Short mmCIF file of C-alpha atoms and ligand atoms in Angstrom, two decimals:
data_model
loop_
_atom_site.label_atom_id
_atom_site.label_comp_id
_atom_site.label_asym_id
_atom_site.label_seq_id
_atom_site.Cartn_x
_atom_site.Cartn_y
_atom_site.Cartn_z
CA UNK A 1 16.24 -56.63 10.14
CA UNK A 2 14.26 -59.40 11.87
CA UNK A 3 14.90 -61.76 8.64
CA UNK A 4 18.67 -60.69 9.10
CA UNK A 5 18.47 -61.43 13.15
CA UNK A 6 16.48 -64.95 11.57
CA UNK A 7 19.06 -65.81 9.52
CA UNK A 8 22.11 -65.48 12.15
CA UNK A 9 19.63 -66.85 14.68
CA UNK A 10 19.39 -70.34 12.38
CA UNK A 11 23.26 -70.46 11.42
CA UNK A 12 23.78 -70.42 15.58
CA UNK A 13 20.93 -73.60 16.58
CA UNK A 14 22.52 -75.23 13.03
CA UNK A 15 26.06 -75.03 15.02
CA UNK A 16 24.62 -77.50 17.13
CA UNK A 17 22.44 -79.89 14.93
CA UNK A 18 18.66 -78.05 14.53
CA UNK A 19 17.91 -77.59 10.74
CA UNK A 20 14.77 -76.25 9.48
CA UNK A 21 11.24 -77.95 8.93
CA UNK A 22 8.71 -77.33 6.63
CA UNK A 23 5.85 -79.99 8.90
CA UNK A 24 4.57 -78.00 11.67
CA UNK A 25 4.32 -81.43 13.37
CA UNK A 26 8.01 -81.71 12.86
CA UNK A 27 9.14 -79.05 15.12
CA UNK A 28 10.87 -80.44 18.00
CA UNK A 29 11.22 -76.00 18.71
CA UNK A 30 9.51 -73.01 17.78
CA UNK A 31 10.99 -69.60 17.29
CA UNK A 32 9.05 -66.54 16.68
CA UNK A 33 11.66 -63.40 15.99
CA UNK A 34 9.39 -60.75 16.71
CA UNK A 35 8.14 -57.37 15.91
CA UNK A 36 7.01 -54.43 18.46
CA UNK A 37 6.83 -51.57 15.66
CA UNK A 38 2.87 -51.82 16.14
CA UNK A 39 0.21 -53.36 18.71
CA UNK A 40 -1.00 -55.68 16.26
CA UNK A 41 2.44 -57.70 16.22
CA UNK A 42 2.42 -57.96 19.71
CA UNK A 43 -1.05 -60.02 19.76
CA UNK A 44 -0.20 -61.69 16.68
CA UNK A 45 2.72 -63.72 18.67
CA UNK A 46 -0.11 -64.76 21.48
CA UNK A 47 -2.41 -65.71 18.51
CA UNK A 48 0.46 -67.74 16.69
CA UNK A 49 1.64 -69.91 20.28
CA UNK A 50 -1.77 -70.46 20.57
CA UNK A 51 -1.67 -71.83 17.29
CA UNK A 52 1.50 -74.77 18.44
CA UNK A 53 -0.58 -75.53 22.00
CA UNK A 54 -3.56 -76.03 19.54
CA UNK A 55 -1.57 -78.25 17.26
CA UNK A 56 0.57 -80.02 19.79
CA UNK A 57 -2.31 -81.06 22.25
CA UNK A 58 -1.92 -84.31 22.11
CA UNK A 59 2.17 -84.51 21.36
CA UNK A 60 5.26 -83.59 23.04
CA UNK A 61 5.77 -80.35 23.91
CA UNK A 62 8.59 -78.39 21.64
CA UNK A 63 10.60 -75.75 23.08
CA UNK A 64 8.97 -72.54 22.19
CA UNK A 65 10.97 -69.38 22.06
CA UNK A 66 10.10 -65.60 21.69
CA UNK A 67 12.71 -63.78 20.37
CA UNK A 68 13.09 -59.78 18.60
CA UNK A 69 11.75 -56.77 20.22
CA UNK A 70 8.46 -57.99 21.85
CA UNK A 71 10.30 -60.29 24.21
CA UNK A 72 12.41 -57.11 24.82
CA UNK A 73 9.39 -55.22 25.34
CA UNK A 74 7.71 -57.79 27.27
CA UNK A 75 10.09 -59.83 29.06
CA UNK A 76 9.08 -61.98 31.77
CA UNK A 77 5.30 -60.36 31.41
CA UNK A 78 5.10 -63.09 28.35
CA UNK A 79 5.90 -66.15 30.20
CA UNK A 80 3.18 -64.88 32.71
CA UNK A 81 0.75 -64.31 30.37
CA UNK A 82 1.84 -67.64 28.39
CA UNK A 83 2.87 -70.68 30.38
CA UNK A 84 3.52 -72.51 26.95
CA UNK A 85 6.16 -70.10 26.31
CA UNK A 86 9.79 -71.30 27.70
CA UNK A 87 11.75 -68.72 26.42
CA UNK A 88 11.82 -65.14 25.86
CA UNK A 89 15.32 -63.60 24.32
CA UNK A 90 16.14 -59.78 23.64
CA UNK A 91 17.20 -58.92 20.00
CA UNK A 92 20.50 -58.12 21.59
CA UNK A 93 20.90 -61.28 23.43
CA UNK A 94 20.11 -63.95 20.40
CA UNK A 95 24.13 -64.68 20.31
CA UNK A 96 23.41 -66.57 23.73
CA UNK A 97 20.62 -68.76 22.32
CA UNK A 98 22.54 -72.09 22.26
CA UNK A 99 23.91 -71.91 25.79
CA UNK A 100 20.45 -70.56 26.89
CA UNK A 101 18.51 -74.13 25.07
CA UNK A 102 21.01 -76.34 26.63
CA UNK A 103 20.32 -74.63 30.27
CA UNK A 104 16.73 -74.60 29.90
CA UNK A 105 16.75 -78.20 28.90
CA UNK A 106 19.03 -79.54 31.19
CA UNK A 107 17.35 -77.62 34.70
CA UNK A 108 13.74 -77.55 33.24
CA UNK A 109 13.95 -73.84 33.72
CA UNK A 110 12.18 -70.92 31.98
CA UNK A 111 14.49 -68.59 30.68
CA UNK A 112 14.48 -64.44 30.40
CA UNK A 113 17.34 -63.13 28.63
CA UNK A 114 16.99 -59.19 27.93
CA UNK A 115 20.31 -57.49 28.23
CA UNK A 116 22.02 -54.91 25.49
CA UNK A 117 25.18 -56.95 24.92
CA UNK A 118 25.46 -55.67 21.12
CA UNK A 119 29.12 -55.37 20.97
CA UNK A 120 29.67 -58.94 22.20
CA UNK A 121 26.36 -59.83 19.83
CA UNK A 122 28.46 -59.28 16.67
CA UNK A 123 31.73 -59.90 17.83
CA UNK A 124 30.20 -63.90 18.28
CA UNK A 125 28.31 -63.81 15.62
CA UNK A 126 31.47 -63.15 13.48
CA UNK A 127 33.15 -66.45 13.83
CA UNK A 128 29.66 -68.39 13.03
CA UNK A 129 29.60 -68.77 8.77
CA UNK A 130 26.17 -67.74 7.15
CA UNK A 131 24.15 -70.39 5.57
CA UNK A 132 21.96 -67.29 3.49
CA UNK A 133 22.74 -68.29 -0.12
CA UNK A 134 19.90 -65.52 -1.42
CA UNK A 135 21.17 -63.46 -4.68
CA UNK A 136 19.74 -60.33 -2.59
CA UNK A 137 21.77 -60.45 1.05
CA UNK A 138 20.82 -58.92 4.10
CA UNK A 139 23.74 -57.25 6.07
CA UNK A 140 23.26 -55.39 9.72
CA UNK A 141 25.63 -52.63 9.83
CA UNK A 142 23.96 -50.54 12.47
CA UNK A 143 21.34 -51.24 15.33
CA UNK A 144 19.36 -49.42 17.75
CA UNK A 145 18.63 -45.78 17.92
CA UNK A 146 19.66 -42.37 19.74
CA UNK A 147 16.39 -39.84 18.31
CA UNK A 148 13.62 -40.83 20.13
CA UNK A 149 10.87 -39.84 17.91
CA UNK A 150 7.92 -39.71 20.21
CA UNK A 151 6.23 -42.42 18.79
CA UNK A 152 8.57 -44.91 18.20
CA UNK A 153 9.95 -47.86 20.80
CA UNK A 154 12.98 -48.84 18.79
CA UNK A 155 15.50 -46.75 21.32
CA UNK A 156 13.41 -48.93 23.67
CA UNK A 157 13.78 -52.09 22.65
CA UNK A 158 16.97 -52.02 20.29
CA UNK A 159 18.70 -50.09 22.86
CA UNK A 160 21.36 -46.91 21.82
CA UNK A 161 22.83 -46.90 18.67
CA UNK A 162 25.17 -49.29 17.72
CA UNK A 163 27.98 -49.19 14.54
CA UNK A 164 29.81 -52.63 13.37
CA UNK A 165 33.38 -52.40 12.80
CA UNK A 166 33.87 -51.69 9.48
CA UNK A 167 36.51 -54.74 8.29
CA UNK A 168 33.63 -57.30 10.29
CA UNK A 169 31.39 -55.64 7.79
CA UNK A 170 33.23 -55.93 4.89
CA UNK A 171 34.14 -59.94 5.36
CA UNK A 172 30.37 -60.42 6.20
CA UNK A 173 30.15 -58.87 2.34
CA UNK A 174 32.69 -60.99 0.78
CA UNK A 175 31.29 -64.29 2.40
CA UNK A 176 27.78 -64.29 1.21
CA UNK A 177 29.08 -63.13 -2.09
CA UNK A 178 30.89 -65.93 -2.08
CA UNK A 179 28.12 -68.06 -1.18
CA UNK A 180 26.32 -66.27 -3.79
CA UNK A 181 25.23 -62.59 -3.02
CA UNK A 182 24.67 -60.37 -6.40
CA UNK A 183 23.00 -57.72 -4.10
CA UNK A 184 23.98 -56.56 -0.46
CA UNK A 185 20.91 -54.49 1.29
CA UNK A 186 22.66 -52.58 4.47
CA UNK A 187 20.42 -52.72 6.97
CA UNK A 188 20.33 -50.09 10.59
CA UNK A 189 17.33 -48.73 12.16
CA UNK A 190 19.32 -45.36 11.05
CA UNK A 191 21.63 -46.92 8.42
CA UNK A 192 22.89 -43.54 6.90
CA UNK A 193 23.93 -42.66 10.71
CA UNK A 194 26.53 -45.51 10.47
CA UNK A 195 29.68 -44.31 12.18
CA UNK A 196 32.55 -46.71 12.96
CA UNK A 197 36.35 -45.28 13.91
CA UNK A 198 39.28 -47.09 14.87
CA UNK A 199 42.88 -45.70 15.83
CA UNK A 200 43.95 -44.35 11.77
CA UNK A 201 40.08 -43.99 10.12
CA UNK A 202 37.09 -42.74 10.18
CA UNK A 203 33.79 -44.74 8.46
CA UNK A 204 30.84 -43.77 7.27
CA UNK A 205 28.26 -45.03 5.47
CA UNK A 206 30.01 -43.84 2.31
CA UNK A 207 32.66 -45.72 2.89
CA UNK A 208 31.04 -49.35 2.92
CA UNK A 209 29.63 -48.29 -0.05
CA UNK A 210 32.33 -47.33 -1.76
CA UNK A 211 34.26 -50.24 -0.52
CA UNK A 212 31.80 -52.67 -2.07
CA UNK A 213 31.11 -51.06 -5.06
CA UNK A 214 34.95 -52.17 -5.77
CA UNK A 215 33.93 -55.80 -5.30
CA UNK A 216 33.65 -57.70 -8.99
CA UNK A 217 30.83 -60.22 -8.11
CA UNK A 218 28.69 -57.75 -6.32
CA UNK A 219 26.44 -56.02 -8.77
CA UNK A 220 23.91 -54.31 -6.77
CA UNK A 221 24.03 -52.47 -3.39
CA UNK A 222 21.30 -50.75 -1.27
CA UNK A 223 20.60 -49.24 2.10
CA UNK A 224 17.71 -48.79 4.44
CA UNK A 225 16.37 -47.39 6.32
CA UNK A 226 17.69 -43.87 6.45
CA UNK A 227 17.07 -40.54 8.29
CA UNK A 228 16.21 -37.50 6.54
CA UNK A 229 18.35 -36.03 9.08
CA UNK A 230 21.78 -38.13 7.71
CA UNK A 231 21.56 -37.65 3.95
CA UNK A 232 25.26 -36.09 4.46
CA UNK A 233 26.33 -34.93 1.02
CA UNK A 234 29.24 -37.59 0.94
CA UNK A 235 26.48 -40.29 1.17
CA UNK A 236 24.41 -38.33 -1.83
CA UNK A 237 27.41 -38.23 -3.39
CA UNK A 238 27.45 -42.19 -3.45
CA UNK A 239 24.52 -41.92 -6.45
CA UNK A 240 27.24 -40.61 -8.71
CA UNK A 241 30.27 -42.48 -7.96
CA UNK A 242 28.78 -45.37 -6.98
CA UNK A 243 27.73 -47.24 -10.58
CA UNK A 244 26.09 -50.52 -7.96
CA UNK A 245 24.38 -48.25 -6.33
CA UNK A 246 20.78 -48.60 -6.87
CA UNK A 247 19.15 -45.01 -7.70
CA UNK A 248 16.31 -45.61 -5.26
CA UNK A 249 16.18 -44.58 -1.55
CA UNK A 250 13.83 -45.30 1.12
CA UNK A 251 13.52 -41.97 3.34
CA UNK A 252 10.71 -41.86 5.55
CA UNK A 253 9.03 -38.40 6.27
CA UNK A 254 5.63 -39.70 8.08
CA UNK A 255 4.10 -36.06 8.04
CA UNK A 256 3.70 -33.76 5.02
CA UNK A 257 2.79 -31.56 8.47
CA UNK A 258 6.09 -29.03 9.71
CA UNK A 259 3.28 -29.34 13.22
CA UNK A 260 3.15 -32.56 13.70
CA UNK A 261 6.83 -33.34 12.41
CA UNK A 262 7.90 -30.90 15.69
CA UNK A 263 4.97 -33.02 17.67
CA UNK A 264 6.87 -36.54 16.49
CA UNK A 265 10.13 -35.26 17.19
CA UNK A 266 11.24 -35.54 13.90
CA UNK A 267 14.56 -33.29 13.64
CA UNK A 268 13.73 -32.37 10.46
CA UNK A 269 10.99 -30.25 8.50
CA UNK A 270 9.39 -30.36 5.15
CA UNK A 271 11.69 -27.34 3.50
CA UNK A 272 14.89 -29.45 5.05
CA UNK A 273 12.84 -32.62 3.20
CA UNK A 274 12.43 -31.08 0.01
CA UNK A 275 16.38 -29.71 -0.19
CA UNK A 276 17.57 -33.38 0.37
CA UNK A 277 15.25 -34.48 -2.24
CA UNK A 278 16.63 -31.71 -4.55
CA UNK A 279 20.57 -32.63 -4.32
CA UNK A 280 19.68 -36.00 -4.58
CA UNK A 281 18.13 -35.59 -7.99
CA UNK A 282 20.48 -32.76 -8.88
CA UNK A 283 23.03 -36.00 -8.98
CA UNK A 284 20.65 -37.72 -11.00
CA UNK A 285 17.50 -36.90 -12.09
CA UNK A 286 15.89 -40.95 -12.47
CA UNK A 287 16.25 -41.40 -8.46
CA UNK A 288 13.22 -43.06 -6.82
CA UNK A 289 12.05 -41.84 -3.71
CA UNK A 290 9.51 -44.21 -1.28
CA UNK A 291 8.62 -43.00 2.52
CA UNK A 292 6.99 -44.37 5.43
CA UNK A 293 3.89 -42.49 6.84
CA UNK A 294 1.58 -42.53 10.20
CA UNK A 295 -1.86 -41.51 9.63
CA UNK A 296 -3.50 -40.44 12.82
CA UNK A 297 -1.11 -38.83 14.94
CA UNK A 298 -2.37 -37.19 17.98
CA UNK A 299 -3.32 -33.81 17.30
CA UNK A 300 -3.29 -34.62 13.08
CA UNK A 301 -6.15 -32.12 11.93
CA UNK A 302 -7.48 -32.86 8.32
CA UNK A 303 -5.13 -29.85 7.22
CA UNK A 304 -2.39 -31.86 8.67
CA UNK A 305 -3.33 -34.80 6.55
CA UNK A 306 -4.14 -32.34 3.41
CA UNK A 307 -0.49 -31.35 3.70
CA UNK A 308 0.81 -35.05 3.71
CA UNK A 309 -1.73 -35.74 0.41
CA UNK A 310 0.04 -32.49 -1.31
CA UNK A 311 3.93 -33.67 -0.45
CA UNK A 312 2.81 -36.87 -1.83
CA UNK A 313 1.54 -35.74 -5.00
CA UNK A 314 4.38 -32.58 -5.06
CA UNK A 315 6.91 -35.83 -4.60
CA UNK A 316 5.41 -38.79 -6.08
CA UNK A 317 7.14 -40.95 -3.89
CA UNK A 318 6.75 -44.60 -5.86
CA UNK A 319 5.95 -47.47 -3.46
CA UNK A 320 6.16 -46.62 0.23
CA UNK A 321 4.34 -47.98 3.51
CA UNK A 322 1.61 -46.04 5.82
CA UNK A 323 0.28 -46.70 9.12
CA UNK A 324 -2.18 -46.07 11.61
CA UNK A 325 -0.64 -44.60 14.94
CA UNK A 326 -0.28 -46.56 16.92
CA UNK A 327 0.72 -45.97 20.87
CA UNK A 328 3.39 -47.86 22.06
CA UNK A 329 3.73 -47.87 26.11
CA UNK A 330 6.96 -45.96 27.10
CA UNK A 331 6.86 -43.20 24.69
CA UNK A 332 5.91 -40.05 25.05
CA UNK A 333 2.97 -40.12 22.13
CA UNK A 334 0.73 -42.59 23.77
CA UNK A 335 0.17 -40.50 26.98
CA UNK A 336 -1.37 -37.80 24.32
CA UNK A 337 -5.14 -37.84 23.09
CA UNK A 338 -5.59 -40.35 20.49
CA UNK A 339 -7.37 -39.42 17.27
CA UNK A 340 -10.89 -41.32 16.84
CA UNK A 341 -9.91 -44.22 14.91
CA UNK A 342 -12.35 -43.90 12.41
CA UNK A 343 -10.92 -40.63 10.82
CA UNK A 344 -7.53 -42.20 11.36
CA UNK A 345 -9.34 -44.60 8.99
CA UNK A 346 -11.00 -42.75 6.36
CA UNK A 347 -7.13 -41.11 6.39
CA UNK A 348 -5.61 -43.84 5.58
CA UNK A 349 -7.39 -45.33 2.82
CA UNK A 350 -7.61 -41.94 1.16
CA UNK A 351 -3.59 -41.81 1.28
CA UNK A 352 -3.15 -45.14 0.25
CA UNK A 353 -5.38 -44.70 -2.80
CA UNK A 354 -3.07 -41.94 -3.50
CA UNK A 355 0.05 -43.58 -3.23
CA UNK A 356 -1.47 -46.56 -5.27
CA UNK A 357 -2.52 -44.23 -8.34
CA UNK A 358 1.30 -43.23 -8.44
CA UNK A 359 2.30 -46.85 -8.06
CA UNK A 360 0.27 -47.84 -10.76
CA UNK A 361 1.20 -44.47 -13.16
CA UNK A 362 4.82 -44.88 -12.38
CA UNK A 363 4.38 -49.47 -13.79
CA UNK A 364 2.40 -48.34 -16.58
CA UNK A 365 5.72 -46.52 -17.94
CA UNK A 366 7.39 -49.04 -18.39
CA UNK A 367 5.05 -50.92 -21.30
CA UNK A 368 7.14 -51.72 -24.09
CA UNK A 369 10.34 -51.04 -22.59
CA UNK A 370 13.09 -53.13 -22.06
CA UNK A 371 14.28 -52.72 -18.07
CA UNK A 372 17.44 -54.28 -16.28
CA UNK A 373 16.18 -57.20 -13.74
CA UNK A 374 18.40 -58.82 -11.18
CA UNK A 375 17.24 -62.56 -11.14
CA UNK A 376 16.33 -64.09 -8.42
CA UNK A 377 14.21 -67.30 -8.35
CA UNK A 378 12.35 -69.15 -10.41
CA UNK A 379 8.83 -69.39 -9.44
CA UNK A 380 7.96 -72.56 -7.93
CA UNK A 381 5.88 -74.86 -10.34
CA UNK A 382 5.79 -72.42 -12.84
CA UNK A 383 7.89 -71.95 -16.10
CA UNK A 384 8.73 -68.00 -14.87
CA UNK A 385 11.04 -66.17 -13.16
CA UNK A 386 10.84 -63.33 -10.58
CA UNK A 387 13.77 -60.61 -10.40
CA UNK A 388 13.49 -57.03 -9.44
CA UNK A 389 14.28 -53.66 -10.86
CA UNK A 390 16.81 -51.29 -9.83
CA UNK A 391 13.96 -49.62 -8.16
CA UNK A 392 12.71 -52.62 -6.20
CA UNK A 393 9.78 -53.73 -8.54
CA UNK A 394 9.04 -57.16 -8.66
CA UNK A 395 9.57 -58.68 -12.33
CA UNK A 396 7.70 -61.76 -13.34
CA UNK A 397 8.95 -62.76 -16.68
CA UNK A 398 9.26 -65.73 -19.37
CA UNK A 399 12.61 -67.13 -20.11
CA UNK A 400 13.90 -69.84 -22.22
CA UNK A 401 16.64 -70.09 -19.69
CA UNK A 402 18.44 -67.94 -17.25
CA UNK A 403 20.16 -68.27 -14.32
CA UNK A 404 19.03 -66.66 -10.60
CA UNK A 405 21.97 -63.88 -10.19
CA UNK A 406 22.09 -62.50 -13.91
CA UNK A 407 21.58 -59.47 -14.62
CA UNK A 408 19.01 -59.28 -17.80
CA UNK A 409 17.40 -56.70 -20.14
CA UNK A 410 13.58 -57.70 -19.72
CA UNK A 411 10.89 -56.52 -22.25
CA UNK A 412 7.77 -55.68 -20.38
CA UNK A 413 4.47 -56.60 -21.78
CA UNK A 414 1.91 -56.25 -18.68
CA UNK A 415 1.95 -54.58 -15.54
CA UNK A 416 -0.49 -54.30 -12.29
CA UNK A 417 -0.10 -51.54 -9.17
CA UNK A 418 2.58 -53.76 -7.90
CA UNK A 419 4.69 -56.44 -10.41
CA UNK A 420 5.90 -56.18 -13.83
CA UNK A 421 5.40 -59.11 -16.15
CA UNK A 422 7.31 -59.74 -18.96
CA UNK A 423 9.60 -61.74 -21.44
CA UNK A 424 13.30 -62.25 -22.05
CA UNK A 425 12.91 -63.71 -25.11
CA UNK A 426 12.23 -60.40 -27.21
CA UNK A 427 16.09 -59.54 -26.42
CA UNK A 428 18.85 -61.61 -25.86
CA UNK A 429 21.32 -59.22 -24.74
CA UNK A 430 22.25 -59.55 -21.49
CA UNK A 431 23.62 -56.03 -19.42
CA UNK A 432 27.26 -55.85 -18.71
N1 SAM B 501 14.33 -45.09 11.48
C1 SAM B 501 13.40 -44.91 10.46
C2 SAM B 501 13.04 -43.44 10.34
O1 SAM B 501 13.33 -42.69 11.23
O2 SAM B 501 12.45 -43.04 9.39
C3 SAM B 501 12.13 -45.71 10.68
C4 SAM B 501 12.23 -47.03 11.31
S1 SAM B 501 10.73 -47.60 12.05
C5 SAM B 501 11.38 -49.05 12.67
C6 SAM B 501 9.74 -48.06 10.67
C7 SAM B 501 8.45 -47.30 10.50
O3 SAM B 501 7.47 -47.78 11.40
C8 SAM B 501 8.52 -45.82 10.77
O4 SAM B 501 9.04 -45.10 9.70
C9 SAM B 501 7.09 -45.45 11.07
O5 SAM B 501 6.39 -45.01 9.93
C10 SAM B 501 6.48 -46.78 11.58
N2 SAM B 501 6.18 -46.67 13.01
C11 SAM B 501 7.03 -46.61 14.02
N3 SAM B 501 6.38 -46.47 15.20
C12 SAM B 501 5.06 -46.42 14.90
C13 SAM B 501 3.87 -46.27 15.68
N4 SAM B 501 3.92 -46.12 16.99
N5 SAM B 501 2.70 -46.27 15.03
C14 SAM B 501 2.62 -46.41 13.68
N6 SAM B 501 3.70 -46.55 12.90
C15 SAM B 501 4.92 -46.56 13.50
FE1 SF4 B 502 12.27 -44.83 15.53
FE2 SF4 B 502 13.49 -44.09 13.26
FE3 SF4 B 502 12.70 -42.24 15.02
FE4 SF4 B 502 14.74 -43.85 15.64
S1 SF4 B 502 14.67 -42.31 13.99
S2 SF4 B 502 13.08 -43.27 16.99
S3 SF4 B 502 14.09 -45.76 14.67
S4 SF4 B 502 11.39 -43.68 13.81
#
């Protein structure tokens, strides 16, 4: 979502003459869209404006501005703690970041700008064109968040949640297809919670889908991130109506634990899990599943973590992300005991070795098959080309010549825990 809010945030400053730079040295401003998910983001935004006073010591000063869900988090507490810093804007405020430059610059002010003005956010941001021209699009459809899992600071920071209007959504679609979208990822912190009505309708996330998978040029659509919770059977329903629909779906469970699922506030448990997981491959048996996971929980015993090793290996979820705990102030977790971070550790590793043996099992399938790719790129200085799978694995491939955006049957010849390598030239036929 921050590469979304990155995007928008660069089509607003280009409305009024800032284009990117590649020479640090360049920069006449610096924007850091930031990330309060974990404690080690927070430090790594000190770390990087230490980085520009370093650099810019003997230059002008640029304009440096802390945007996303640490300058929510933070606020004023970062120009304190930063003098260099001139700027701190909420994720829900970016919309405001022109008018806030030209203030700032004009009364040689420093400028805190947290309020929850999402509805006004998007309703802006609609009449501003998007300069992303990637074959794989970002779209927001939802923000913010209602559930409160004890651990999290997104209901903090992104504020209640939030649904776009459905037709805003739908021209956002058509207008970086037309710039040259071949896959739309629908992004909300709860994305399959999506609910938008207006006088005559009601929209869910079923329904975007379903309206884009009527769109010619599009040829892929996905969604993320999802709550077990919201897998409503009109959404599973998508994987079988839905041809664009990519058969791979990122649910995060964190816990293989029914204990500490109730501790995290979950609203779900592992039998409610498993029945999702069930219908969904009832639809279709070739669906992918990936998770998110939190090692270290207060009050995680090694049974607890045995449990999350078995739903792993009873799943074989195929690429997902795990984490430390990590206490965020505000939330009701980080007043509780902390595990010792050493087991937290030892936990983690052990999981991720896990999860990378499955990784690895699940590439090593595909040697000496032929596997659709969505192109994307060509590498730079390098006669390949990088496209992914329908289940999100990177392809790096030979080509005599193809074009980023077609779809193309790939023969695979190598593979590592994460990328596929292989070679176009073994079959010409392109998919449908
Ligand atoms: N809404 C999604 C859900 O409910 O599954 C998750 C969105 S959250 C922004 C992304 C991931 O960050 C979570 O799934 C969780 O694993 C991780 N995360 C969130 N808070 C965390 C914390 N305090 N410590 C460690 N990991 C955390
Ligand atoms: Fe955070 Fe997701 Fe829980 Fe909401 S549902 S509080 S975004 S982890």
């Amino acid at each position: 979502m921050n590469e979304y809010d990155s995007n928008r945030i660069y089509d607003l400053l280009s409305t009024v003459g800032y284009s990117k730079t590649e020479e640090k040295k360049d920069a006449d401003c610096f924007l850091l869209n930031t990330c309060h998910i974990r404690e080690k983001a927070t430090e790594k935004v000190y770390d990087e404006v230490g980085r520009i006073k370093k650099d810019f010591k003997n230059l002008n000063k640029p304009l440096v501005i802390i945007a996303g869900c640490v300058a929510q988090a933070e606020s004023k507490e970062m120009l304190n703690r930063e003098p260099y810093i001139d700027m701190v804007i909420g994720p829900q405020s970016y919309h405001k970041i022109v008018d806030l430059i030209l203030i700032s610059e004009r009364k040689k002010i420093k400028i805190t700008e947290t309020e929850f003005d999402v509805i006004k956010k998007f309703d802006e941001l609609k009449n501003i064109s998007s300069k992303q021209n990637k074959i794989s699009s970002y779209i927001t459809i939802q923000e913010g968040c209602d559930k409160f899992c004890h651990f999290c600071v997104v209901p903090y920071t992104r504020g209640p949640e939030y649904s776009r209007p459905f037709d805003q959504i739908i021209l956002e679609a058509n207008s970086l297809i037309k710039n040259g979208a071949k896959e739309i990822i629908l992004l909300g912190q709860n994305v399959n919670d999506y609910n938008f009505s207006n006088n005559k309708t009601k929209y869910k996330l079923s329904s975007i889908i379903k309206e884009l998978n009527e769109i010619k040029n599009l040829k892929r659509i996905r969604f993320m991130t999802s709550h077990p919770k919201d897998m409503t059977e009109d959404l599973i329903n998508c994987y079988k109506s839905c041809d664009k629909l990519m058969p791979f779906l990122h649910l995060p469970i964190q816990s293989g634990s029914n204990k500490i699922l109730k501790l995290m506030n979950r609203k779900h448990d592992i039998k409610y899990y498993l029945t999702i997981i069930d219908k969904l491959k009832t639809i279709n048996k070739n669906i992918g599943i990936s998770s998110d996971f939190i090692l270290g929980y207060p009050g995680e015993t090694e049974s607890d973590f045995n449990d999350t090793i078995d739903l792993i290996k009873k799943i074989g979820f195929i690429n997902s992300y795990s984490f430390i705990f990590s206490p965020r102030p505000g939330t009701p977790a980080a007043l509780k005991k902390s595990n010792k971070i050493d087991v937290s550790r030892k936990r983690l590793k052990k999981l991720q070795l896990v999860l990378e043996n499955i990784q690895r099992e699940n590439n090593k399938k595909y040697m000496g098959q032929t596997c659709e790719v969505l192109v994307e790129n060509k590498l730079n200085n390098q006669e390949k080309y990088f496209g992914r799978t329908k289940y999100m694995i990177p392809v790096i491939f030979d080509a005599d010549n193809c074009k980023p955006g077609e779809l193309l049957n790939i023969k695979i010849t190598s593979f590592n825990r994460n990328n596929l390598f292989g070679s176009y030239k073994f079959n010409k036929l392109k998919v449908a």
